Tab-separated table of C-alpha atoms in Angstrom:
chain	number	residue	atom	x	y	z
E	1	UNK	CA	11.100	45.161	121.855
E	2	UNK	CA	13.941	47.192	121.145
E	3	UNK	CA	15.226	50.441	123.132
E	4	UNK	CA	14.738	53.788	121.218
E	5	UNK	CA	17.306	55.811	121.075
E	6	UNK	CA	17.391	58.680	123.336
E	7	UNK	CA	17.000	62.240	122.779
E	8	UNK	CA	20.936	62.878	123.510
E	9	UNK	CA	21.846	59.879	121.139
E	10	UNK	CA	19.948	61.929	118.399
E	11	UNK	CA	21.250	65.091	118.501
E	12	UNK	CA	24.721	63.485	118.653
E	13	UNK	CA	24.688	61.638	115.632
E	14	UNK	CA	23.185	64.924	113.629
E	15	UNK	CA	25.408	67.200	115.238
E	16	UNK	CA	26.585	70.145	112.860
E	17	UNK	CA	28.134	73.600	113.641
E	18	UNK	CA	29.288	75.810	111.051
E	19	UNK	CA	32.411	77.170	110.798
E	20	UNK	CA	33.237	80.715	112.247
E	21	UNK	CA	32.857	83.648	109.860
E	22	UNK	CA	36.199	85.113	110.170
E	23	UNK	CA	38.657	82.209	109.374
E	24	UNK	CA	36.362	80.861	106.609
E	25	UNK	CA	36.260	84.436	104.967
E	26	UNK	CA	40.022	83.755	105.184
E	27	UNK	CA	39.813	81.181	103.852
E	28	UNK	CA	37.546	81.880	100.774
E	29	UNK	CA	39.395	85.206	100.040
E	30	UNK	CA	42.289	83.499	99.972
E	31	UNK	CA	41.403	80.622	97.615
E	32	UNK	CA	39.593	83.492	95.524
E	33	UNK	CA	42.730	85.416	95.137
E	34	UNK	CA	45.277	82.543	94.308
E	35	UNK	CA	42.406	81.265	91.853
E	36	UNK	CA	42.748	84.914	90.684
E	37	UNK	CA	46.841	84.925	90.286
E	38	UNK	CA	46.740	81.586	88.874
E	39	UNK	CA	43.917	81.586	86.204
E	40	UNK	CA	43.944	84.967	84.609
E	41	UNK	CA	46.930	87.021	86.117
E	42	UNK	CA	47.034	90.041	83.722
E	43	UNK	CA	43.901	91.059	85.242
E	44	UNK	CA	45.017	91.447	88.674
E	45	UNK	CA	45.689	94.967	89.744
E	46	UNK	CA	48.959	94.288	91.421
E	47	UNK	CA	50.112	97.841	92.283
E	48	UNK	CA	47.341	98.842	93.830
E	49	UNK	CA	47.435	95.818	96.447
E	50	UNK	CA	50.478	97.515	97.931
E	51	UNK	CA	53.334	94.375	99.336
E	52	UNK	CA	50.650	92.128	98.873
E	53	UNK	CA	50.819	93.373	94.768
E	54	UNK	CA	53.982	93.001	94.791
E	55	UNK	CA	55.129	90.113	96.071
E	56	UNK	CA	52.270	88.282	94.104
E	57	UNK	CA	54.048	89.665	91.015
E	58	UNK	CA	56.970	88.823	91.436
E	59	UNK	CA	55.461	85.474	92.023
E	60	UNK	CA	53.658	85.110	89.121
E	61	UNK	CA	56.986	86.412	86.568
E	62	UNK	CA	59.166	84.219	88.225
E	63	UNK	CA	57.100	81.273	89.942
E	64	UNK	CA	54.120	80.707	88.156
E	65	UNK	CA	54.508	76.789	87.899
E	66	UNK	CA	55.073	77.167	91.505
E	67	UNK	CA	51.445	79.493	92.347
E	68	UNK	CA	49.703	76.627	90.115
E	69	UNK	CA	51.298	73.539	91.482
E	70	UNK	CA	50.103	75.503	95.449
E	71	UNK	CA	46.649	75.894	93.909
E	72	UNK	CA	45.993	72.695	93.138
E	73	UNK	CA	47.784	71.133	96.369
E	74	UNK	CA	45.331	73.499	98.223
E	75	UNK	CA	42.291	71.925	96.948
E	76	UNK	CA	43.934	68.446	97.690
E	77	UNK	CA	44.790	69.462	101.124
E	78	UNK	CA	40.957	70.176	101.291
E	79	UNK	CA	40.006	66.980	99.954
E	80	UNK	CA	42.021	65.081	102.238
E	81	UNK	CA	40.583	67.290	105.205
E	82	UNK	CA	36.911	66.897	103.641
E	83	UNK	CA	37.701	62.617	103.882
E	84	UNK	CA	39.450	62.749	107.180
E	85	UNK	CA	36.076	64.943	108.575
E	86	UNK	CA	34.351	61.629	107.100
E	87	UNK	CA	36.537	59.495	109.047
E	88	UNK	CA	35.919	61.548	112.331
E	89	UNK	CA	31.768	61.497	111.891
E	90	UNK	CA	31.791	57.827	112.268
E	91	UNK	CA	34.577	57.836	115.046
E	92	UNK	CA	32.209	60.432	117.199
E	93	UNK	CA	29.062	59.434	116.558
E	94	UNK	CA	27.733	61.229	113.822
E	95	UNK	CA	25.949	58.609	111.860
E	96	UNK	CA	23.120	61.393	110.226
E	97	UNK	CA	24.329	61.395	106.279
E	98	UNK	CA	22.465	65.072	106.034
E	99	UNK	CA	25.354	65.849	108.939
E	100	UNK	CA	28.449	63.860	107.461
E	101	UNK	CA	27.302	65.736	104.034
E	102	UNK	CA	27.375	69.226	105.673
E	103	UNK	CA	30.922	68.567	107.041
E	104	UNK	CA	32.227	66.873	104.134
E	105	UNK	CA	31.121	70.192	101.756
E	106	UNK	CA	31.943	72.416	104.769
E	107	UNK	CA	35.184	71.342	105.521
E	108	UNK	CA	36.034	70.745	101.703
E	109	UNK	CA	35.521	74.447	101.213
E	110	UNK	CA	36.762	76.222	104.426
E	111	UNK	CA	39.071	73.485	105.374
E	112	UNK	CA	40.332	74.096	108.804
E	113	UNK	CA	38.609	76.474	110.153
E	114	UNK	CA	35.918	73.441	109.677
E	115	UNK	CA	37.957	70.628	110.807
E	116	UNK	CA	39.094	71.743	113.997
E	117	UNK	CA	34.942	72.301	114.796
E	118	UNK	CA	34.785	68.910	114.278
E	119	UNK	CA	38.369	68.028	116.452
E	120	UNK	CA	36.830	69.682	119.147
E	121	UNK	CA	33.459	68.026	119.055
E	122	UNK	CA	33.536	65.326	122.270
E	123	UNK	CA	30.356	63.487	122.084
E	124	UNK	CA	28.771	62.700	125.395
E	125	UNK	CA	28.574	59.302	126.043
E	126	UNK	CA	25.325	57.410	126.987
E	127	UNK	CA	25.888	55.102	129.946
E	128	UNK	CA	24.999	51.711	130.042
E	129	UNK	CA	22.870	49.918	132.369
């Protein structure tokens, strides 16, 4: 006959909390506004974004290879954050693919403001008899 997990064991290995609100509006906004500067800068009203405006113009005549090249190494960094979040799933526990998909998307969006959800996460451990 074999053992059934317990009730703890379950929850562990599904365990999922979304990210906070604030950093991944950060986040988002952020992504949204380089995505912005990058992709169709002639649109962007840059003097009525005060220093912000500014400085992102001056960025875009002068560095533009250098806004795209960030854009794209931000949506690495997020992939490599979405596949480490993979790695820590199966390190803690988390064995539930509906879970491991929710962090994997999660993390790949907000990055880490996900991630350090999941850093924090210490599963309890079951003791053996």
């Amino acid at each position: 006959m074999v053992p059934l997990k317990s009730e703890a064991g379950r929850a562990a290995s599904a365990y999922f909390r979304p990210a906070r609100r604030l950093p991944a509006l950060v986040t988002v906004l952020a992504l949204g506004y380089m995505a912005w500067v990058v992709f169709w800068p002639q649109s962007v009203p840059y003097q009525s974004l005060g220093p912000l405006g500014l400085f992102t113009q001056y960025l875009v005549d002068h560095h533009h290879t250098l806004l795209h090249s960030g854009y794209w190494l931000a949506w690495l960094i997020h992939v490599g954050e979405s596949l480490y979040a993979m790695f820590l799933c199966k390190s803690k526990g988390i064995t539930n693919g509906r879970a491991q998909l929710l962090w994997f998307l999660q993390t790949f969006l907000f990055g880490i403001a996900s991630l350090s959800i999941l850093i924090a996460y210490r599963p309890k451990r079951q003791k053996q008899t």
